[in-house]
């Protein structure tokens, strides 16, 4: 029998490595921009076409490469960062494995132009699917210009699983943010389909955050700065009142490298405990500076998961640092040192020989505030009640009341607001569950999930028939989204408007709410849209045709009543009636159980002993 084990060809090995390193166009952007940062560039320009499917181009003014280095950079495990295994424990640069360019060249068409300052001519290299097409000297600018075309052209299965352009571009935006925020001294320019998305000049850390997420972020930031023997922590956290329903402004960085760390994330939420609005997410931009020997960044191909030697100790430091900053913001008054010396408050000095005088108090022992002849005594006298006072409130009995059927999206004609219908008795437990008796036992309904199901089926019907009833706002309300959330909202705005909203794009990621569905007239539009976007991201599906259903599901979840809302008997009655008029009352739009029945037999068993 012949041998069956053999070495893979380099081209196949590179494609396999590309599967770990290059998952989507955003991965290419990440690797190329990190290389540009390591080259010492002060200006990095990123040009994208069709969310990276057609083109990803990164241009920098860094140190450039010699002809030999340029060609060697496309070989696997070619790196200038590592010379021995010990170097893995002293890494402060971004890329170090030497797999990025080899992986990219294996699945795309690549052109490289690079030149060092001391060289007269640069180098041009053209590679297609790991095959060298051309290499020659050429005149070019100092630095590196790397162009990647037709990603996954030779791996159609991988290309087929890419998401929509909006989704892929959102991932690119996330990667740009992750490298731009810890490197404020570098200027970044991002152009997508010939439109400038970001132009971030070199600045300080605070200004970089504001430039990335908008001017509204400026009033939201609280500084944190803690130095310990284990780790130094600096950065900014968000004020509780500005917490949003959407994620996207939560960042951890260690030695200027972005990382995900669920354990430290829980430390942040713990610090905000009891001061954070319900279902809201605080912003934070936290930067760790730690000895590279105390961390391991080589546990994941994308290097976003990092292991710390003393995670428990750092957890405590993170929590205490945030609590201290929140305490200063809420409690400790700020001192203005710019006050003129002449206007300073005069605080008398007290010496050892100073005479101590007991303060004296003067008062009139004969003063009685309840005597009629004393000034102000009428304040304490009982005033006469005017006749016919009850007429002041006539005509207000029904004002402001809304049909429970309208409130809960129920359109069944046979349903009334009679709280004694069928002699049902309802009880609300912990403002979360609705309890009532049925023939087989005790019916327990999750009020939020039930309302989600009711609204979901109603909005599906509205979208199908395009009969959304709009109510114009007296004063249109504007709101601004960050770049990533704005891209999502642009994708779904037409479907949202078909449900009865009237929202239009204004400019610079700003939108205007001109009208809302009649049933949601009292909903806070900005908070609702933030919840809608967050739910849409969480419910995001891979199939383009499911977007409209996803929008309906997200709107139903964002507009449903929350836990903690106290319901009247009429409201509980109508939720039950509307729920069991639905086609699928058993499950919420996300597939979770809406109700449970505890049978009489099960109740009897509990009382046998």
Coordinates of C-alpha atoms in Angstrom, one line a residue:
X1 CA 0.0 0.0 0.0
X2 CA 1.4 3.4 -1.0
X3 CA 1.9 6.2 1.5
X4 CA -1.2 8.4 1.9
X5 CA 0.2 11.4 3.9
X6 CA 1.7 14.2 1.8
X7 CA 2.5 17.9 2.2
X8 CA -0.1 20.4 0.9
X9 CA 1.0 22.7 -2.0
X10 CA 1.7 26.2 -0.8
X11 CA -1.2 27.7 -2.7
X12 CA -3.7 25.3 -0.9
X13 CA -2.0 25.9 2.4
X14 CA -2.3 29.7 1.9
X15 CA -6.0 29.3 1.1
X16 CA -6.6 27.3 4.3
X17 CA -4.7 30.0 6.3
X18 CA -6.8 32.6 4.6
X19 CA -9.9 30.9 6.0
X20 CA -8.7 31.6 9.5
X21 CA -7.4 35.2 8.9
X22 CA -9.5 36.6 6.1
X23 CA -13.2 36.0 6.9
X24 CA -14.7 38.9 5.0
X25 CA -13.6 42.3 3.4
X26 CA -13.3 43.9 6.8
X27 CA -10.6 41.3 7.7
X28 CA -8.5 42.6 4.7
X29 CA -9.0 46.2 5.9
X30 CA -8.0 45.3 9.4
X31 CA -4.8 43.5 8.4
X32 CA -3.6 46.1 5.9
X33 CA -4.3 49.1 8.2
X34 CA -2.5 47.4 11.1
X35 CA 0.5 46.9 8.8
X36 CA 0.4 50.5 7.9
X37 CA 0.4 51.5 11.6
X38 CA 3.4 49.3 12.2
X39 CA 5.2 51.0 9.3
X40 CA 5.2 54.3 11.2
X41 CA 2.6 56.0 9.0
X42 CA 1.1 59.3 10.1
X43 CA -1.6 59.4 7.4
X44 CA -3.6 56.3 6.3
X45 CA -6.1 56.4 3.5
X46 CA -8.6 53.6 2.9
X47 CA -10.5 53.3 -0.4
X48 CA -13.4 50.9 -0.6
X49 CA -15.7 49.8 -3.5
X50 CA -18.9 47.8 -3.1
X51 CA -18.2 47.1 0.6
X52 CA -14.8 45.6 -0.3
X53 CA -16.0 43.0 -2.7
X54 CA -14.6 44.9 -5.7
X55 CA -11.7 46.9 -4.1
X56 CA -9.9 47.4 -0.9
X57 CA -7.0 49.9 -1.2
X58 CA -4.8 51.1 1.7
X59 CA -2.3 53.9 1.1
X60 CA 0.2 55.0 3.8
X61 CA 3.2 57.3 4.1
X62 CA 5.2 54.8 6.3
X63 CA 8.7 53.5 6.0
X64 CA 8.0 51.5 2.8
X65 CA 9.9 48.3 1.8
X66 CA 13.0 47.3 -0.2
X67 CA 12.6 45.2 -3.3
X68 CA 13.6 42.0 -1.3
X69 CA 11.3 42.8 1.6
X70 CA 8.4 43.5 -0.7
X71 CA 8.6 40.1 -2.4
X72 CA 9.3 38.3 0.9
X73 CA 6.3 39.9 2.6
X74 CA 3.9 37.6 0.6
X75 CA 5.5 34.4 1.9
X76 CA 3.9 32.6 4.9
X77 CA 5.3 33.4 8.3
X78 CA 7.4 36.2 6.9
X79 CA 7.6 38.9 9.7
X80 CA 9.9 41.6 10.9
X81 CA 8.5 41.4 14.5
X82 CA 9.5 37.9 15.7
X83 CA 13.0 36.4 15.8
X84 CA 12.6 33.9 18.7
X85 CA 9.8 32.4 20.7
X86 CA 10.6 34.7 23.6
X87 CA 9.6 37.7 21.4
X88 CA 6.0 36.5 21.6
X89 CA 5.9 37.7 25.2
X90 CA 7.1 41.2 24.4
X91 CA 4.8 42.2 21.5
X92 CA 3.6 45.8 21.3
X93 CA 3.0 46.0 17.5
X94 CA -0.2 45.1 15.7
X95 CA 0.6 42.3 13.3
X96 CA 3.4 39.8 14.0
X97 CA 2.5 36.4 12.5
X98 CA 3.4 37.1 8.9
X99 CA 0.2 35.5 7.5
X100 CA -1.8 38.5 6.4
X101 CA -0.4 39.3 3.0
X102 CA 0.1 35.6 2.1
X103 CA -3.5 34.8 3.0
X104 CA -4.9 37.8 1.1
X105 CA -2.8 37.1 -2.0
X106 CA -4.1 33.5 -2.0
X107 CA -7.7 34.6 -2.5
X108 CA -7.5 37.9 -4.4
X109 CA -5.8 39.9 -7.1
X110 CA -3.1 42.1 -5.3
X111 CA -1.0 45.0 -6.5
X112 CA 1.7 46.4 -4.3
X113 CA 3.6 49.7 -4.8
X114 CA 6.2 50.5 -2.2
X115 CA 9.2 52.8 -1.7
X116 CA 11.6 53.7 1.0
X117 CA 12.7 57.3 1.5
X118 CA 16.3 56.5 0.8
X119 CA 15.6 54.7 -2.5
X120 CA 15.3 56.4 -5.9
X121 CA 12.8 53.8 -7.3
X122 CA 10.1 51.8 -5.6
X123 CA 8.9 48.3 -6.3
X124 CA 5.8 47.1 -8.1
X125 CA 4.5 43.5 -7.4
X126 CA 1.4 41.9 -8.9
X127 CA 0.1 38.6 -7.5
X128 CA -3.1 36.7 -8.4
X129 CA -4.1 33.7 -6.3
X130 CA -0.6 33.2 -4.8
X131 CA 0.9 33.3 -8.3
X132 CA 3.5 36.0 -9.0
X133 CA 2.4 37.8 -12.2
X134 CA 4.9 40.7 -12.3
X135 CA 7.6 42.3 -10.3
X136 CA 9.5 45.4 -11.5
X137 CA 11.0 48.7 -10.4
X138 CA 8.8 51.7 -10.7
X139 CA 8.5 55.4 -9.7
X140 CA 6.1 55.9 -6.8
X141 CA 5.6 57.9 -3.6
X142 CA 7.3 57.1 -0.3
X143 CA 5.4 54.5 1.7
X144 CA 3.1 51.7 0.6
X145 CA 0.1 51.5 -1.7
X146 CA -1.6 48.1 -1.5
X147 CA -4.6 47.3 -3.7
X148 CA -6.8 44.2 -3.3
X149 CA -9.3 43.4 -6.1
X150 CA -12.0 40.7 -6.5
X151 CA -11.8 39.1 -3.1
X152 CA -12.5 35.4 -3.1
X153 CA -12.5 35.2 -6.9
X154 CA -11.1 31.7 -6.8
X155 CA -13.1 30.5 -3.8
X156 CA -16.7 31.1 -4.9
X157 CA -18.1 29.2 -1.9
X158 CA -16.6 31.8 0.4
X159 CA -17.8 34.7 -1.7
X160 CA -21.4 33.3 -1.8
X161 CA -21.6 33.5 2.0
X162 CA -20.8 37.2 2.2
X163 CA -23.7 39.3 3.5
X164 CA -25.3 42.4 2.0
X165 CA -23.1 45.4 1.1
X166 CA -24.7 47.3 4.0
X167 CA -23.7 44.6 6.5
X168 CA -20.2 44.1 5.1
X169 CA -19.5 47.8 5.1
X170 CA -20.7 48.0 8.7
X171 CA -18.1 45.5 9.6
X172 CA -15.5 47.6 7.8
X173 CA -16.6 50.7 9.8
X174 CA -16.2 48.7 13.0
X175 CA -12.6 47.7 12.1
X176 CA -11.7 51.3 11.2
X177 CA -13.1 52.5 14.6
X178 CA -11.0 49.8 16.4
X179 CA -7.8 51.0 14.9
X180 CA -8.5 54.8 14.8
X181 CA -9.6 55.1 18.5
X182 CA -6.3 53.9 20.1
X183 CA -4.2 55.8 17.5
X184 CA -5.3 59.4 17.7
X185 CA -1.9 60.7 16.5
X186 CA -2.5 59.1 13.1
X187 CA -4.8 60.7 10.5
X188 CA -7.3 58.3 8.9
X189 CA -9.4 58.9 5.7
X190 CA -12.1 56.4 4.6
X191 CA -13.7 56.6 1.2
X192 CA -16.5 54.3 0.1
X193 CA -17.8 54.3 -3.5
X194 CA -16.2 57.8 -4.0
X195 CA -17.9 59.2 -0.9
X196 CA -15.8 60.4 2.1
X197 CA -17.1 58.6 5.2
X198 CA -14.4 59.5 7.7
X199 CA -11.8 62.2 7.7
X200 CA -10.1 62.0 11.1
X201 CA -7.2 64.4 11.6
X202 CA -4.5 63.7 14.1
X203 CA -5.7 64.8 17.6
X204 CA -5.9 63.9 21.2
X205 CA -7.8 60.9 22.6
X206 CA -10.9 62.9 23.6
X207 CA -11.2 64.7 20.2
X208 CA -10.7 61.4 18.3
X209 CA -13.7 59.9 20.1
X210 CA -15.8 63.0 19.3
X211 CA -14.7 62.9 15.6
X212 CA -15.6 59.3 15.2
X213 CA -19.0 59.3 17.0
X214 CA -20.1 62.9 16.5
X215 CA -20.3 66.1 18.5
X216 CA -23.1 64.9 20.7
X217 CA -20.6 62.5 22.3
X218 CA -18.6 65.4 23.8
X219 CA -21.1 66.1 26.5
X220 CA -21.4 62.4 27.3
X221 CA -17.8 61.6 28.3
X222 CA -16.3 61.3 31.8
X223 CA -12.6 60.8 32.2
X224 CA -11.1 57.8 34.0
X225 CA -7.4 57.6 34.9
X226 CA -6.1 55.0 37.3
X227 CA -2.5 53.8 37.9
X228 CA -1.7 50.6 39.7
X229 CA 1.2 48.1 40.0
X230 CA -0.8 45.6 37.9
X231 CA -2.2 47.8 35.1
X232 CA -2.7 51.4 34.2
X233 CA -6.2 52.3 33.0
X234 CA -7.3 55.5 31.2
X235 CA -10.0 56.6 28.8
X236 CA -13.6 57.8 29.0
X237 CA -16.9 56.4 30.2
X238 CA -20.4 57.6 29.3
X239 CA -22.8 59.4 31.7
X240 CA -25.7 57.2 32.7
X241 CA -28.3 59.6 31.4
X242 CA -26.8 59.3 27.9
X243 CA -26.8 55.5 27.8
X244 CA -28.3 54.2 24.6
X245 CA -30.4 51.2 23.7
X246 CA -27.9 50.3 20.9
X247 CA -24.4 48.9 21.3
X248 CA -21.5 50.2 19.2
X249 CA -19.7 52.6 21.6
X250 CA -18.2 50.0 23.9
X251 CA -14.4 49.5 23.5
X252 CA -11.6 47.8 25.4
X253 CA -8.0 48.3 24.2
X254 CA -4.8 46.8 25.6
X255 CA -1.5 48.3 24.6
X256 CA -3.4 50.0 21.7
X257 CA -4.9 46.8 20.5
X258 CA -8.7 46.3 20.4
X259 CA -10.0 43.3 22.4
X260 CA -13.2 41.6 23.4
X261 CA -13.5 40.7 27.0
X262 CA -16.9 39.6 28.4
X263 CA -15.5 39.3 32.0
X264 CA -14.3 43.0 32.1
X265 CA -17.5 44.0 30.3
X266 CA -19.5 42.6 33.3
X267 CA -17.2 44.7 35.6
X268 CA -18.3 47.8 33.7
X269 CA -22.0 46.9 34.0
X270 CA -21.5 46.2 37.7
X271 CA -20.1 49.7 38.2
X272 CA -23.3 51.1 36.6
X273 CA -25.6 49.0 38.7
X274 CA -28.7 50.8 39.9
X275 CA -27.9 54.0 38.1
X276 CA -28.4 52.8 34.5
X277 CA -31.8 53.2 32.8
X278 CA -33.5 49.9 32.0
X279 CA -32.4 48.1 28.8
X280 CA -29.7 50.7 28.2
X281 CA -26.0 50.2 27.4
X282 CA -23.3 52.7 28.7
X283 CA -20.6 54.0 26.4
X284 CA -17.0 53.3 27.4
X285 CA -13.6 53.7 25.8
X286 CA -11.2 52.0 28.2
X287 CA -7.4 51.7 27.5
X288 CA -5.2 49.2 29.4
X289 CA -1.5 49.7 29.5
X290 CA 0.2 46.6 30.8
X291 CA 3.4 44.7 30.6
X292 CA 3.2 42.5 27.5
X293 CA 4.6 39.6 29.6
X294 CA 1.4 39.6 31.6
X295 CA -0.9 39.0 28.6
X296 CA -1.2 36.4 25.8
X297 CA -2.5 37.8 22.5
X298 CA -1.7 34.7 20.5
X299 CA -4.7 32.6 21.5
X300 CA -7.0 33.5 18.5
X301 CA -6.2 34.1 14.8
X302 CA -7.8 37.6 14.8
X303 CA -6.0 38.5 18.0
X304 CA -9.1 40.1 19.6
X305 CA -9.3 37.6 22.5
X306 CA -6.6 38.2 25.0
X307 CA -5.7 36.3 28.2
X308 CA -4.5 38.2 31.3
X309 CA -2.5 36.7 34.1
X310 CA -4.5 38.5 36.9
X311 CA -8.0 38.9 35.5
X312 CA -9.7 39.0 38.9
X313 CA -7.5 41.8 40.1
X314 CA -8.0 43.8 36.9
X315 CA -11.7 43.2 37.2
X316 CA -11.7 44.9 40.6
X317 CA -9.6 47.8 39.3
X318 CA -12.0 48.4 36.4
X319 CA -15.0 48.5 38.6
X320 CA -13.5 50.8 41.2
X321 CA -12.1 53.1 38.6
X322 CA -15.5 53.6 36.9
X323 CA -17.3 53.9 40.3
X324 CA -14.8 56.6 41.3
X325 CA -15.3 58.6 38.1
X326 CA -19.1 58.3 38.4
X327 CA -18.9 59.4 42.0
X328 CA -16.9 62.5 41.1
X329 CA -19.3 63.4 38.4
X330 CA -22.5 62.9 40.5
X331 CA -21.3 64.1 43.9
X332 CA -18.1 66.0 44.1
X333 CA -18.5 69.6 42.9
X334 CA -15.9 70.8 40.5
X335 CA -13.5 73.6 41.5
X336 CA -13.0 76.5 39.1
X337 CA -9.3 77.6 39.5
X338 CA -9.8 80.4 37.0
X339 CA -11.5 82.7 39.5
X340 CA -9.8 86.0 40.0
X341 CA -7.9 86.3 43.2
X342 CA -9.7 89.5 44.3
X343 CA -13.0 87.8 44.1
X344 CA -12.0 84.7 46.1
X345 CA -14.0 83.9 49.2
X346 CA -12.2 85.2 52.3
X347 CA -11.8 82.4 54.8
X348 CA -10.3 83.8 58.1
X349 CA -7.3 82.0 59.4
X350 CA -7.5 80.5 62.9
X351 CA -4.4 80.5 65.1
X352 CA -3.7 78.8 68.4
X353 CA -4.0 82.1 70.4
X354 CA -7.2 83.3 68.7
X355 CA -10.1 84.1 71.0
X356 CA -13.0 81.7 70.5
X357 CA -16.5 83.4 70.7
X358 CA -19.7 81.4 71.2
X359 CA -22.1 82.5 68.4
X360 CA -25.2 84.2 69.8
X361 CA -28.8 83.8 68.6
X362 CA -31.4 86.5 69.0
X363 CA -35.2 85.7 69.0
X364 CA -38.5 87.1 70.4
X365 CA -39.8 84.7 73.1
X366 CA -43.3 86.3 72.9
X367 CA -43.7 85.5 69.1
X368 CA -46.5 83.1 68.3
X369 CA -46.9 82.3 64.6
X370 CA -50.5 81.0 65.1
X371 CA -51.9 84.2 66.5
X372 CA -54.0 86.1 64.0
X373 CA -52.3 89.5 64.8
X374 CA -48.9 88.2 63.7
X375 CA -47.6 88.8 60.2
X376 CA -48.2 85.9 57.9
X377 CA -50.7 84.2 60.2
X378 CA -53.3 83.9 57.4
X379 CA -51.1 81.3 55.8
X380 CA -52.1 78.9 58.6
X381 CA -55.8 79.7 58.5
X382 CA -58.2 77.2 56.9
X383 CA -59.6 78.7 53.7
X384 CA -63.2 78.3 52.7
X385 CA -64.0 75.9 49.9
X386 CA -65.8 77.7 47.1
X387 CA -69.3 76.5 46.0
X388 CA -69.7 74.3 43.0
X389 CA -66.0 73.4 43.0
X390 CA -66.7 70.1 41.3
X391 CA -67.7 71.9 38.1
X392 CA -64.1 72.8 37.5
X393 CA -63.4 69.2 36.6
X394 CA -66.5 68.5 34.4
X395 CA -65.8 67.3 30.9
X396 CA -62.4 65.7 31.7
X397 CA -63.8 62.2 32.6
X398 CA -62.9 60.7 29.2
X399 CA -60.1 62.9 28.1
X400 CA -56.8 61.2 27.5
X401 CA -58.3 57.7 27.6
X402 CA -57.4 55.4 24.8
X403 CA -59.1 52.2 23.7
X404 CA -57.2 49.3 25.1
X405 CA -57.8 47.5 21.8
X406 CA -55.9 50.3 20.0
X407 CA -53.2 50.4 22.6
X408 CA -52.5 46.7 22.2
X409 CA -52.9 46.5 18.5
X410 CA -56.1 44.4 18.6
X411 CA -58.6 44.8 15.8
X412 CA -61.2 42.1 16.7
X413 CA -64.6 43.6 16.5
X414 CA -66.1 41.3 19.1
X415 CA -63.8 42.4 21.9
X416 CA -65.0 45.0 24.4
X417 CA -63.5 46.6 27.4
X418 CA -65.8 44.8 29.8
X419 CA -63.5 43.8 32.6
X420 CA -66.0 41.3 33.9
X421 CA -66.4 39.5 30.6
X422 CA -66.9 35.7 31.2
X423 CA -66.4 36.4 34.9
X424 CA -62.6 36.2 34.3
X425 CA -60.5 37.2 37.2
X426 CA -57.0 38.5 36.4
X427 CA -53.9 39.1 38.5
X428 CA -50.6 40.6 37.6
X429 CA -47.6 39.0 39.2
X430 CA -44.5 41.2 39.7
X431 CA -45.7 43.4 36.8
X432 CA -44.4 40.7 34.5
X433 CA -46.9 37.9 34.3
X434 CA -50.7 37.8 33.9
X435 CA -52.5 35.1 35.8
X436 CA -56.0 33.8 35.2
X437 CA -58.0 30.6 35.6
X438 CA -58.9 28.3 32.7
X439 CA -60.7 25.0 32.6
X440 CA -57.6 22.9 32.8
X441 CA -55.8 24.9 35.5
X442 CA -53.9 28.2 35.9
X443 CA -52.9 30.2 32.8
X444 CA -49.6 32.2 33.2
X445 CA -48.9 34.7 30.4
X446 CA -45.7 36.7 29.8
X447 CA -47.1 40.2 29.1
X448 CA -44.2 41.5 27.0
X449 CA -43.9 38.4 24.8
X450 CA -47.7 38.3 24.4
X451 CA -47.7 42.0 23.3
X452 CA -44.8 41.3 20.9
X453 CA -46.8 38.5 19.2
X454 CA -49.9 40.7 18.9
X455 CA -48.0 43.6 17.4
X456 CA -46.0 41.4 15.1
X457 CA -49.0 39.8 13.5
X458 CA -50.7 43.2 13.2
X459 CA -47.7 44.9 11.6
X460 CA -47.2 42.0 9.2
X461 CA -50.8 42.6 8.0
X462 CA -50.2 46.3 7.8
X463 CA -47.0 45.9 5.7
X464 CA -48.6 43.3 3.4
X465 CA -51.6 45.6 2.7
X466 CA -49.6 48.8 2.9
X467 CA -52.3 50.5 5.0
X468 CA -50.2 52.0 7.8
X469 CA -52.1 54.9 9.5
X470 CA -49.8 57.8 10.0
X471 CA -50.2 60.6 12.5
X472 CA -48.2 63.7 11.6
X473 CA -46.1 65.3 14.4
X474 CA -46.8 68.9 15.2
X475 CA -43.1 69.4 15.6
X476 CA -40.8 67.1 13.6
X477 CA -38.1 65.5 15.7
X478 CA -34.6 65.1 14.4
X479 CA -31.9 62.6 15.6
X480 CA -28.4 61.7 14.6
X481 CA -26.9 58.2 14.4
X482 CA -23.3 57.1 14.3
X483 CA -22.0 56.0 10.9
X484 CA -22.6 52.2 11.5
X485 CA -26.1 52.6 12.8
X486 CA -27.0 55.1 10.1
X487 CA -26.0 52.5 7.4
X488 CA -28.3 50.0 9.0
X489 CA -31.2 52.5 9.2
X490 CA -30.8 53.5 5.6
X491 CA -31.2 49.9 4.6
X492 CA -34.6 49.5 6.5
X493 CA -36.1 53.0 6.4
X494 CA -38.5 52.2 3.5
X495 CA -39.8 49.2 5.3
X496 CA -40.2 51.2 8.6
X497 CA -42.1 53.9 6.8
X498 CA -44.5 51.3 5.2
X499 CA -45.7 50.6 8.8
X500 CA -47.0 54.1 9.3
X501 CA -43.8 56.0 10.1
X502 CA -42.8 59.1 8.2
X503 CA -39.0 59.3 8.6
X504 CA -36.7 61.0 6.1
X505 CA -33.0 61.3 5.8
X506 CA -31.8 64.9 6.3
X507 CA -28.0 65.0 6.0
X508 CA -24.8 63.8 7.6
X509 CA -26.4 60.7 9.2
X510 CA -29.2 62.9 10.6
X511 CA -32.9 61.8 10.2
X512 CA -36.2 63.6 10.8
X513 CA -39.4 62.0 12.2
X514 CA -42.3 63.7 10.6
X515 CA -45.0 61.2 11.7
X516 CA -45.5 58.0 13.6
X517 CA -48.2 55.2 13.5
X518 CA -51.3 56.3 15.3
X519 CA -51.0 53.4 17.8
X520 CA -47.4 54.5 18.7
X521 CA -48.1 58.2 18.9
X522 CA -47.0 58.4 22.5
X523 CA -43.8 56.5 22.0
X524 CA -40.4 58.4 22.3
X525 CA -39.3 58.3 18.7
X526 CA -35.5 58.5 19.3
X527 CA -35.5 55.9 22.0
X528 CA -37.8 53.7 19.9
X529 CA -35.5 53.9 16.8
X530 CA -32.4 53.1 18.9
X531 CA -34.2 50.0 20.2
X532 CA -35.4 49.1 16.7
X533 CA -31.8 49.2 15.3
X534 CA -30.4 47.2 18.2
X535 CA -33.1 44.5 17.8
X536 CA -32.6 44.5 14.1
X537 CA -28.9 43.8 14.6
X538 CA -29.6 41.0 17.0
X539 CA -32.2 39.5 14.7
X540 CA -30.2 40.0 11.6
X541 CA -30.6 37.1 9.1
X542 CA -28.4 36.0 6.2
X543 CA -31.2 36.0 3.6
X544 CA -32.0 39.3 1.9
X545 CA -35.6 38.5 1.5
X546 CA -36.1 38.2 5.2
X547 CA -35.3 41.9 5.9
X548 CA -39.0 43.0 5.8
X549 CA -40.0 40.3 8.3
X550 CA -37.0 41.2 10.4
X551 CA -38.0 44.9 10.5
X552 CA -41.5 43.9 11.6
X553 CA -40.1 41.6 14.3
X554 CA -37.7 44.4 15.5
X555 CA -40.5 47.0 15.6
X556 CA -42.8 44.7 17.5
X557 CA -40.1 44.0 20.1
X558 CA -39.1 47.7 20.4
X559 CA -42.7 48.9 20.8
X560 CA -44.1 46.2 23.1
X561 CA -44.8 47.0 26.7
X562 CA -41.9 46.4 29.0
X563 CA -41.7 44.4 32.2
X564 CA -42.5 46.5 35.2
X565 CA -45.6 48.2 33.7
X566 CA -48.6 47.9 35.9
X567 CA -51.7 46.9 33.9
X568 CA -55.3 47.5 34.6
X569 CA -57.9 44.7 34.5
X570 CA -59.2 46.0 31.1
X571 CA -55.7 46.0 29.7
X572 CA -55.0 42.4 30.9
X573 CA -58.3 41.3 29.6
X574 CA -57.6 42.8 26.1
X575 CA -54.1 41.3 25.9
X576 CA -55.5 37.9 26.5
X577 CA -58.3 38.4 24.0
X578 CA -56.0 39.8 21.3
X579 CA -53.4 37.1 22.0
X580 CA -55.7 34.2 21.4
X581 CA -57.0 35.9 18.3
X582 CA -53.5 35.6 16.8
X583 CA -52.6 32.8 14.4
X584 CA -49.7 31.7 16.5
X585 CA -50.4 32.7 20.2
X586 CA -48.0 30.1 21.7
X587 CA -44.7 31.7 20.7
X588 CA -43.3 35.2 20.5
X589 CA -41.8 36.4 17.2
X590 CA -38.4 35.2 18.4
X591 CA -39.7 31.7 19.2
X592 CA -40.0 32.0 23.0
X593 CA -43.0 30.6 24.9
X594 CA -45.7 33.2 25.5
X595 CA -47.7 31.3 28.1
X596 CA -47.8 28.2 30.3
X597 CA -50.6 26.3 32.0
X598 CA -50.2 24.7 35.4
X599 CA -52.8 21.9 35.4
X600 CA -55.2 21.1 38.3
X601 CA -53.5 17.7 38.7
X602 CA -50.1 19.4 39.2
X603 CA -51.6 21.8 41.7
X604 CA -53.2 19.0 43.6
X605 CA -49.9 17.1 43.8
X606 CA -48.3 20.1 45.5
X607 CA -50.9 19.9 48.3
X608 CA -50.9 16.2 48.9
X609 CA -48.4 16.4 51.8

